């Protein structure tokens, strides 16, 4: 019963009507490297995500790190220079600017433009947008686990999750030796990074909970890290998350953009 209650708390703490259309302003960083800070923990890898269309999100969307890796579709609202489709960004950082919900890379900013209007959009500097959360789609890529450089074998393991598809959030992680049923929980250190000082020996398996609405869904990666796991190496989990979490905001969840 205590486990179920804890799971409810974990899931309910990150559930929100993300897929509703929201109105805000967006600014941009001239260099995408500004969006690879320690807030989500992706480091230099962030530059290669989503074609460089990156975003720093306000705390309510960053969700103490649970929102790292989430994808949002956004478009600017001047139909003369902005496209109807807009672009999709991935959250890789925390935005502490209270004037905008996002600060995005210049590449993402220009990607909202109509053909031939990228420079005109960029000149805006800051612009009104509407946005909504959408599923992430990493074609050809499985969910991966990176062993962080801070790990100290055999006493400390820190990992981050990369290429998480679908529209969910990882809210709980356990680790065990492959073939064992003795699981140790991991703690979110910050952003996408989870750690533990109770590291099982041998090859490692992981199970994790993703949001699925008003409860959670367990995923089990049965064999991920080899016994000789190394810091800085990315390991394939062999699975991908494609779920879209149910949310209590059905009146706005029609999948359509509002007209300009």
Short mmCIF file of C-alpha atoms in Angstrom, two decimals:
data_model
loop_
_atom_site.label_atom_id
_atom_site.label_comp_id
_atom_site.label_asym_id
_atom_site.label_seq_id
_atom_site.Cartn_x
_atom_site.Cartn_y
_atom_site.Cartn_z
CA UNK A 1 0.00 0.00 0.00
CA UNK A 2 2.84 2.40 0.81
CA UNK A 3 4.39 1.71 -2.62
CA UNK A 4 1.11 2.52 -4.37
CA UNK A 5 0.72 5.73 -2.37
CA UNK A 6 4.30 6.79 -3.20
CA UNK A 7 3.71 6.06 -6.86
CA UNK A 8 0.56 8.19 -6.79
CA UNK A 9 2.50 11.08 -5.29
CA UNK A 10 5.26 10.78 -7.87
CA UNK A 11 2.83 10.75 -10.78
CA UNK A 12 0.43 13.40 -9.50
CA UNK A 13 3.29 15.80 -8.79
CA UNK A 14 4.21 16.00 -12.48
CA UNK A 15 0.78 15.72 -14.10
CA UNK A 16 -0.40 18.85 -15.89
CA UNK A 17 -2.38 19.87 -18.98
CA UNK A 18 0.73 20.16 -21.13
CA UNK A 19 -1.02 19.33 -24.39
CA UNK A 20 -3.39 22.30 -24.11
CA UNK A 21 -2.46 25.28 -26.26
CA UNK A 22 -0.76 27.98 -24.19
CA UNK A 23 -0.04 31.62 -25.02
CA UNK A 24 3.29 33.19 -24.12
CA UNK A 25 6.36 34.95 -25.43
CA UNK A 26 9.60 33.33 -26.56
CA UNK A 27 13.12 34.73 -26.80
CA UNK A 28 16.25 33.08 -28.17
CA UNK A 29 19.91 32.50 -27.44
CA UNK A 30 22.25 33.22 -30.35
CA UNK A 31 24.29 30.14 -29.44
CA UNK A 32 22.71 26.73 -28.76
CA UNK A 33 25.58 25.99 -26.36
CA UNK A 34 23.81 28.27 -23.86
CA UNK A 35 21.13 25.56 -23.61
CA UNK A 36 23.39 22.73 -22.43
CA UNK A 37 23.87 23.88 -18.84
CA UNK A 38 23.76 21.63 -15.80
CA UNK A 39 20.00 22.12 -15.20
CA UNK A 40 19.06 19.01 -17.20
CA UNK A 41 22.49 17.41 -17.18
CA UNK A 42 22.78 16.64 -20.89
CA UNK A 43 26.00 18.59 -21.36
CA UNK A 44 27.54 18.62 -24.84
CA UNK A 45 25.13 15.93 -26.02
CA UNK A 46 22.31 18.49 -26.04
CA UNK A 47 23.69 20.17 -29.17
CA UNK A 48 22.92 17.04 -31.18
CA UNK A 49 19.32 16.71 -30.01
CA UNK A 50 16.45 17.53 -32.35
CA UNK A 51 18.63 19.19 -34.97
CA UNK A 52 19.70 21.83 -32.48
CA UNK A 53 16.14 23.04 -31.86
CA UNK A 54 16.51 23.32 -28.10
CA UNK A 55 14.65 25.12 -25.32
CA UNK A 56 14.99 26.24 -21.73
CA UNK A 57 11.61 25.96 -19.98
CA UNK A 58 10.21 27.76 -16.94
CA UNK A 59 10.09 25.82 -13.65
CA UNK A 60 6.44 24.76 -14.05
CA UNK A 61 7.38 23.00 -17.31
CA UNK A 62 10.83 21.85 -16.21
CA UNK A 63 9.12 20.17 -13.22
CA UNK A 64 12.27 19.84 -11.11
CA UNK A 65 13.91 17.94 -13.95
CA UNK A 66 11.02 15.61 -14.83
CA UNK A 67 10.26 17.84 -17.82
CA UNK A 68 13.77 17.55 -19.24
CA UNK A 69 13.59 15.94 -22.67
CA UNK A 70 9.92 16.87 -23.24
CA UNK A 71 8.96 18.09 -26.71
CA UNK A 72 6.82 21.13 -27.48
CA UNK A 73 5.42 22.40 -30.74
CA UNK A 74 5.34 26.19 -30.97
CA UNK A 75 4.64 28.84 -33.55
CA UNK A 76 4.91 32.60 -33.62
CA UNK A 77 1.69 34.48 -34.30
CA UNK A 78 2.44 36.85 -37.20
CA UNK A 79 1.09 34.97 -40.26
CA UNK A 80 3.08 37.22 -42.62
CA UNK A 81 6.38 35.77 -41.51
CA UNK A 82 5.49 32.79 -39.31
CA UNK A 83 4.42 29.38 -40.56
CA UNK A 84 1.21 27.68 -39.45
CA UNK A 85 3.12 24.54 -38.41
CA UNK A 86 5.84 26.25 -36.38
CA UNK A 87 8.54 23.95 -35.06
CA UNK A 88 9.19 21.40 -32.34
CA UNK A 89 11.69 22.03 -29.54
CA UNK A 90 13.10 19.76 -26.85
CA UNK A 91 13.65 20.93 -23.27
CA UNK A 92 17.32 20.79 -22.29
CA UNK A 93 17.58 23.56 -19.72
CA UNK A 94 15.79 25.69 -17.11
CA UNK A 95 14.50 29.16 -17.98
CA UNK A 96 14.57 31.61 -15.08
CA UNK A 97 13.37 34.56 -17.19
CA UNK A 98 9.87 35.39 -15.93
CA UNK A 99 9.00 37.27 -19.14
CA UNK A 100 8.84 34.16 -21.34
CA UNK A 101 7.86 30.52 -20.90
CA UNK A 102 10.79 29.45 -23.09
CA UNK A 103 14.12 30.70 -24.30
CA UNK A 104 15.00 28.71 -27.40
CA UNK A 105 17.97 28.31 -29.72
CA UNK A 106 18.24 30.67 -32.68
CA UNK A 107 17.86 27.64 -34.97
CA UNK A 108 14.51 26.84 -33.37
CA UNK A 109 13.49 30.50 -33.49
CA UNK A 110 14.15 30.69 -37.24
CA UNK A 111 12.42 27.34 -37.80
CA UNK A 112 9.08 29.00 -36.96
CA UNK A 113 9.36 31.17 -40.11
CA UNK A 114 7.66 30.94 -43.46
CA UNK A 115 10.04 30.07 -46.33
CA UNK A 116 12.49 32.91 -46.89
CA UNK A 117 11.44 34.75 -43.72
CA UNK A 118 13.90 33.27 -41.20
CA UNK A 119 15.90 36.47 -40.85
CA UNK A 120 12.72 38.51 -40.39
CA UNK A 121 11.63 36.24 -37.55
CA UNK A 122 15.08 36.41 -35.96
CA UNK A 123 14.94 40.21 -35.98
CA UNK A 124 11.94 40.07 -33.65
CA UNK A 125 14.23 39.04 -30.79
CA UNK A 126 11.23 38.20 -28.62
CA UNK A 127 7.84 37.27 -30.00
CA UNK A 128 4.34 36.13 -29.06
CA UNK A 129 3.83 32.39 -29.52
CA UNK A 130 1.38 29.64 -28.82
CA UNK A 131 2.64 26.20 -27.87
CA UNK A 132 1.58 22.76 -26.73
CA UNK A 133 3.34 19.61 -25.64
CA UNK A 134 3.65 16.87 -28.27
CA UNK A 135 5.12 13.35 -28.26
CA UNK A 136 8.83 13.04 -28.93
CA UNK A 137 9.73 10.80 -31.87
CA UNK A 138 13.28 9.46 -32.14
CA UNK A 139 13.03 7.43 -35.33
CA UNK A 140 15.46 4.52 -35.25
CA UNK A 141 16.63 5.23 -31.70
CA UNK A 142 15.83 3.32 -28.54
CA UNK A 143 15.77 4.83 -25.09
CA UNK A 144 19.39 4.98 -23.94
CA UNK A 145 21.18 5.24 -20.61
CA UNK A 146 24.39 7.20 -20.27
CA UNK A 147 26.72 6.48 -17.38
CA UNK A 148 27.68 9.90 -16.05
CA UNK A 149 31.32 10.88 -15.62
CA UNK A 150 30.68 11.44 -11.92
CA UNK A 151 30.10 7.70 -11.37
CA UNK A 152 32.66 5.97 -9.17
CA UNK A 153 32.61 2.23 -9.58
CA UNK A 154 31.75 0.19 -7.52
CA UNK A 155 30.26 2.57 -4.92
CA UNK A 156 28.38 5.22 -6.86
CA UNK A 157 26.40 5.16 -10.11
CA UNK A 158 24.85 8.15 -11.85
CA UNK A 159 22.91 7.76 -15.09
CA UNK A 160 20.86 9.90 -17.44
CA UNK A 161 18.11 8.89 -19.85
CA UNK A 162 18.42 9.91 -23.50
CA UNK A 163 16.07 9.72 -26.48
CA UNK A 164 12.86 9.15 -24.53
CA UNK A 165 9.98 8.95 -26.98
CA UNK A 166 6.28 9.44 -26.42
CA UNK A 167 4.78 11.99 -24.07
CA UNK A 168 5.50 10.81 -20.55
CA UNK A 169 7.92 11.54 -17.71
CA UNK A 170 10.15 9.14 -15.83
CA UNK A 171 9.21 9.48 -12.16
CA UNK A 172 10.91 6.49 -10.53
CA UNK A 173 13.96 4.29 -11.25
CA UNK A 174 15.20 1.02 -9.74
CA UNK A 175 18.39 -0.93 -10.49
CA UNK A 176 19.33 -4.58 -9.87
CA UNK A 177 21.88 -7.12 -10.97
CA UNK A 178 20.75 -8.97 -14.09
CA UNK A 179 18.84 -12.08 -13.00
CA UNK A 180 18.21 -10.76 -9.48
CA UNK A 181 14.91 -9.67 -7.96
CA UNK A 182 16.63 -7.52 -5.33
CA UNK A 183 15.98 -3.97 -6.55
CA UNK A 184 17.58 -0.77 -5.22
CA UNK A 185 15.85 2.54 -5.84
CA UNK A 186 17.65 5.46 -7.48
CA UNK A 187 17.11 9.13 -6.66
CA UNK A 188 16.78 12.01 -9.09
CA UNK A 189 19.97 13.99 -8.55
CA UNK A 190 18.91 16.78 -10.88
CA UNK A 191 17.41 17.10 -14.34
CA UNK A 192 17.59 13.81 -16.24
CA UNK A 193 20.25 12.39 -13.89
CA UNK A 194 19.47 9.62 -11.38
CA UNK A 195 21.97 8.17 -8.91
CA UNK A 196 22.54 5.65 -6.15
CA UNK A 197 25.29 4.73 -3.71
CA UNK A 198 23.92 1.18 -3.45
CA UNK A 199 25.29 -0.19 -6.71
CA UNK A 200 24.69 -3.90 -7.40
CA UNK A 201 27.65 -5.87 -8.74
CA UNK A 202 27.76 -7.45 -12.18
CA UNK A 203 25.66 -6.56 -15.21
CA UNK A 204 22.74 -4.26 -14.41
CA UNK A 205 19.07 -4.12 -15.30
CA UNK A 206 16.69 -1.22 -14.74
CA UNK A 207 13.00 -0.74 -14.23
CA UNK A 208 11.37 2.65 -14.23
CA UNK A 209 7.97 4.25 -13.84
CA UNK A 210 6.61 6.64 -16.43
CA UNK A 211 3.53 8.80 -16.04
CA UNK A 212 0.42 7.34 -17.64
CA UNK A 213 -2.28 9.65 -16.31
CA UNK A 214 -3.58 9.02 -12.82
CA UNK A 215 -1.27 6.09 -12.22
CA UNK A 216 2.13 4.97 -13.49
CA UNK A 217 3.40 2.34 -15.88
CA UNK A 218 6.43 0.16 -15.21
CA UNK A 219 9.00 -0.38 -17.95
CA UNK A 220 11.69 -3.03 -17.60
CA UNK A 221 15.03 -2.93 -19.39
CA UNK A 222 16.26 -6.44 -18.62
CA UNK A 223 19.92 -6.10 -19.53
CA UNK A 224 21.47 -2.69 -20.07
CA UNK A 225 24.86 -2.13 -18.40
CA UNK A 226 27.52 -4.83 -18.75
CA UNK A 227 29.54 -5.88 -15.70
CA UNK A 228 32.44 -3.74 -16.96
CA UNK A 229 30.35 -0.59 -17.51
CA UNK A 230 32.35 2.55 -18.18
CA UNK A 231 31.87 6.23 -17.37
CA UNK A 232 30.76 8.39 -20.28
CA UNK A 233 29.43 5.47 -22.34
CA UNK A 234 25.86 5.37 -23.70
CA UNK A 235 24.08 2.01 -23.48
CA UNK A 236 20.99 0.98 -25.45
CA UNK A 237 18.06 -0.20 -23.29
CA UNK A 238 16.57 -2.15 -26.19
CA UNK A 239 13.18 -0.51 -25.70
CA UNK A 240 11.44 2.76 -26.46
CA UNK A 241 8.63 4.59 -24.69
CA UNK A 242 5.80 5.50 -27.04
CA UNK A 243 3.04 6.10 -24.48
CA UNK A 244 1.10 9.35 -24.31
CA UNK A 245 0.09 10.11 -20.74
CA UNK A 246 -3.60 10.66 -20.12
CA UNK A 247 -4.38 14.01 -18.55
CA UNK A 248 -7.40 15.63 -16.99
CA UNK A 249 -7.69 18.36 -19.60
CA UNK A 250 -9.85 16.75 -22.29
CA UNK A 251 -11.78 19.95 -23.20
CA UNK A 252 -8.65 21.35 -24.85
CA UNK A 253 -7.15 18.08 -26.05
CA UNK A 254 -8.52 18.08 -29.60
CA UNK A 255 -5.10 18.05 -31.27
CA UNK A 256 -5.87 21.23 -33.24
CA UNK A 257 -4.17 24.56 -33.27
CA UNK A 258 -6.22 27.68 -32.80
CA UNK A 259 -6.46 29.81 -35.93
CA UNK A 260 -4.27 32.88 -36.25
#
